[in-house]
Short mmCIF file of C-alpha atoms in Angstrom, two decimals:
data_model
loop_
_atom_site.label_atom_id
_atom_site.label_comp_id
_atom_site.label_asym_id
_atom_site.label_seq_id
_atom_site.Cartn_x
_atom_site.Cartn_y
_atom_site.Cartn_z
CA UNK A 23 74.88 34.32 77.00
CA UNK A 24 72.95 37.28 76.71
CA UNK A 25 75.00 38.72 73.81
CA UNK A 26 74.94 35.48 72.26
CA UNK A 27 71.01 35.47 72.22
CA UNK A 28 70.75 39.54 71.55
CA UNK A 29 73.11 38.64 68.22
CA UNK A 30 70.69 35.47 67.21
CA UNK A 31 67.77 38.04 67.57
CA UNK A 32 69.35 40.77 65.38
CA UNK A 33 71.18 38.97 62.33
CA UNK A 34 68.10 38.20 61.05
CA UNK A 35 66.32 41.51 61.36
CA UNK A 36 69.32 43.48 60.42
CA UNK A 37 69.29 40.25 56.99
CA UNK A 38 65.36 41.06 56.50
CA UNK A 39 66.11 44.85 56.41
CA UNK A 40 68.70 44.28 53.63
CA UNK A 41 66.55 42.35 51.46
CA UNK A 42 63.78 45.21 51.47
CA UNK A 43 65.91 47.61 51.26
CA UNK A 44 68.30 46.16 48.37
CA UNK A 45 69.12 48.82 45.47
CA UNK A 46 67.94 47.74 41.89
CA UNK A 47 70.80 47.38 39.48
CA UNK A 48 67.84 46.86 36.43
CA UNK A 49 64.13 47.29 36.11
CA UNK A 50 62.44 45.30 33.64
CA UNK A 51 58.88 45.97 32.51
CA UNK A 52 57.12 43.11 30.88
CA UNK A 53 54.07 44.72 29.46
CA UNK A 54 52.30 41.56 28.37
CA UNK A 55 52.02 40.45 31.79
CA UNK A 56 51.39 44.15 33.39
CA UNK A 57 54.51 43.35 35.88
CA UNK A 58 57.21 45.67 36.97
CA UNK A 59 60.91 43.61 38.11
CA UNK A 60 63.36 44.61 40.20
CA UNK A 61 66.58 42.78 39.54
CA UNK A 62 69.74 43.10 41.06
CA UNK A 63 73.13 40.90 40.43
CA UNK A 64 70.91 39.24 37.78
CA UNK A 65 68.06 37.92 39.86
CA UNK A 66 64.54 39.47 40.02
CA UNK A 67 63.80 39.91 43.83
CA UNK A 68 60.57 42.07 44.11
CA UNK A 69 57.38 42.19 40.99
CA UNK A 70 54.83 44.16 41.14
CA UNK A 71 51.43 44.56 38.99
CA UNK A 72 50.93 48.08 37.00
CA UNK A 73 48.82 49.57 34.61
CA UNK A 74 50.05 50.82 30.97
CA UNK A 75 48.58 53.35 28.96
CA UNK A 76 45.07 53.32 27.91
CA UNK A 77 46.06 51.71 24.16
CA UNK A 78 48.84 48.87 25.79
CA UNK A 79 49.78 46.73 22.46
CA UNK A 80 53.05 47.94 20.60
CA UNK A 81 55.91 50.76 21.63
CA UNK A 82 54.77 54.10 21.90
CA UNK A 83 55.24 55.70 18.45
CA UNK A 84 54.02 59.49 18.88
CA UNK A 85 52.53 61.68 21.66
CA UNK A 86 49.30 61.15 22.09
CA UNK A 87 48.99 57.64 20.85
CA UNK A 88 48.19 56.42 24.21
CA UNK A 89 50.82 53.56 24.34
CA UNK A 90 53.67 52.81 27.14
CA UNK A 91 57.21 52.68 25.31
CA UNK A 92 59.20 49.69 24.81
CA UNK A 93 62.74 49.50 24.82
CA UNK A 94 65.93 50.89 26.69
CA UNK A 95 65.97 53.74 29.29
CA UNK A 96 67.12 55.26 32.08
CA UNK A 97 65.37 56.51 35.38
CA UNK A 98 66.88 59.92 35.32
CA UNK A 99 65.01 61.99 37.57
CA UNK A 100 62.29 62.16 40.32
CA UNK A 101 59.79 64.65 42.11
CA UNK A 102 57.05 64.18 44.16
CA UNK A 103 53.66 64.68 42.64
CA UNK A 104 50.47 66.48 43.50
CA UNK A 105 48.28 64.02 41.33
CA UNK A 106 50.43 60.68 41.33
CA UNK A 107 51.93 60.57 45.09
CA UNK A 108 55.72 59.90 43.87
CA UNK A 109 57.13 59.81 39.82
CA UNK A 110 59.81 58.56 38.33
CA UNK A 111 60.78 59.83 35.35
CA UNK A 112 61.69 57.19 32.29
CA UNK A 113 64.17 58.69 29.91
CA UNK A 114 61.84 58.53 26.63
CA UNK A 115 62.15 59.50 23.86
CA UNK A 116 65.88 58.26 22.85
CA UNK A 117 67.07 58.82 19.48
CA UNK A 118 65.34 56.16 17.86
CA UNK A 119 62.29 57.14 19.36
CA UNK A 120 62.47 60.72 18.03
CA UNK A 121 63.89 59.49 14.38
CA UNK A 122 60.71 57.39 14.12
CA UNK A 123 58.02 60.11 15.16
CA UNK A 124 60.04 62.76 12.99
CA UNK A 125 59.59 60.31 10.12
CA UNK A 126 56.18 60.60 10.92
CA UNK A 127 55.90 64.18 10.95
CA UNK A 128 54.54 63.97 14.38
CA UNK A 129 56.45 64.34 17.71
CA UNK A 130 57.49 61.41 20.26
CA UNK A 131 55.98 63.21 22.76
CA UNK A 132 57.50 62.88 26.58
CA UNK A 133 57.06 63.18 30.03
CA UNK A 134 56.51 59.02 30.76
CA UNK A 135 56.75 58.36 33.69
CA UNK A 136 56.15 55.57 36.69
CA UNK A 137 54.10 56.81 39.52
CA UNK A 138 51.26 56.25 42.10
CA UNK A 139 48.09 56.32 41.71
CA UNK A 140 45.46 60.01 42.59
CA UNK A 141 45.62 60.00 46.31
CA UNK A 142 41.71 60.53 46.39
CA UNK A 143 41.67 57.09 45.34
CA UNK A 144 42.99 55.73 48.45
CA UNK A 145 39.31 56.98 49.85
CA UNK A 146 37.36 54.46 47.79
CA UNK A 147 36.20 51.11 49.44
CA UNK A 148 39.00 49.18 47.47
CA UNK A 149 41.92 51.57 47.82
CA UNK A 150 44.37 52.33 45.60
CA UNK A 151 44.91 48.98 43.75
CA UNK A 152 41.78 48.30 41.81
CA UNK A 153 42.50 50.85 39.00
CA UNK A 154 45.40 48.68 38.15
CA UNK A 155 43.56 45.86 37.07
CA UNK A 156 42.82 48.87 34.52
CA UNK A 157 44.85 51.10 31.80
CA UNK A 158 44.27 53.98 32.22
CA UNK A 159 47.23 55.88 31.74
CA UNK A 160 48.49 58.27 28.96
CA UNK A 161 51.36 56.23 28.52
CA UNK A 162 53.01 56.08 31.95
CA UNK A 163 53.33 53.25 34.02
CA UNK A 164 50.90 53.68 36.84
CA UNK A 165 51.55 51.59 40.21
CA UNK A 166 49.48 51.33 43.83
CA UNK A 167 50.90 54.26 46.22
CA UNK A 168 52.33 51.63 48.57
CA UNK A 169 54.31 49.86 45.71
CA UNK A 170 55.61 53.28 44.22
CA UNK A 171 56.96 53.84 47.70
CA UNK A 172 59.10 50.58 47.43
CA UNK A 173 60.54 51.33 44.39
CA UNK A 174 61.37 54.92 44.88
CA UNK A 175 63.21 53.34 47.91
CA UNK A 176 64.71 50.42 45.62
CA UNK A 177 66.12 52.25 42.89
CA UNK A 178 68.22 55.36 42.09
CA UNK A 179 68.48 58.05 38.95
CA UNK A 180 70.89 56.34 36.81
CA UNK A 181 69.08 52.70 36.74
CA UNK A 182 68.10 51.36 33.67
CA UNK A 183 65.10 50.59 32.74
CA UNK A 184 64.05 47.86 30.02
CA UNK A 185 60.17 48.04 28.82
CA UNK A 186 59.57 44.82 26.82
CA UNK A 187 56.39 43.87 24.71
#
């Protein structure tokens, strides 16, 4: 009996566990809505509201320009940061990318990225989430500290990433 009721108890934290802790197979970015998607098998199971960079409409054509990218990437590397908590680094510029600013004489720039949020931000009244009602960024894709956590724990380097207008 007692095993019975100890395994009733435990399936469903040990079920709960797995759904936070489920590995993204995609990320999808839909910038029009300022929402971040974590998908796996096909189904979105966690969203989350960001900020873009400060100039939001259209893909990112040179460095500088202020816009967020939009197309196909990769999360290829991570670090934590002094300034943004935890980054993850988006695999911009890809070929295209480059071919596009180069026809512009200009470069594609670099260095996007998704991250948290200035931790001295956490000391205002509102926390950490109010500046994403903003963008602000340079082109990154800027997230509250506590949802940067979950998605640094949700995804891996490798996972694509898919920033749509």
């Amino acid at each position: 009996m007692f095993k019975t009721i100890l395994f009733l108890i435990l399936i469903p934290i040990y079920l709960i566990s797995q759904e936070f802790m489920q590995l993204a197979d995609k990320v999808i970015v839909k910038k029009s809505t300022h929402m971040l998607y974590l998908s796996s098998g096909g189904k979105i199971y966690k969203q989350y509201h960001i900020s873009l960079g400060q100039n939001p409409i259209g893909a990112k054509m040179v460095e500088g320009d202020m816009r967020t990218p939009e197309g196909a990437y990769i999360l290829d590397w991570r670090q934590i940061s002094k300034l943004y908590n935890k980054s993850i680094h988006i695999s911009y510029p890809n070929q295209k990318d480059r071919a596009r600013a180069r026809a512009m004489g200009m470069s594609a720039g670099g260095m996007i990225m998704i991250h948290g949020t200035p931790s001295h931000w956490a000391l205002s009244p509102f926390g950490d989430w109010i500046p994403i009602l903003l963008d602000w960024t340079e082109g990154c894709i800027a997230m509250s500290n506590d949802d940067m956590e979950e998605v640094w724990d949700m995804t891996q380097d490798g996972t694509p990433i898919y920033i749509i207008p």
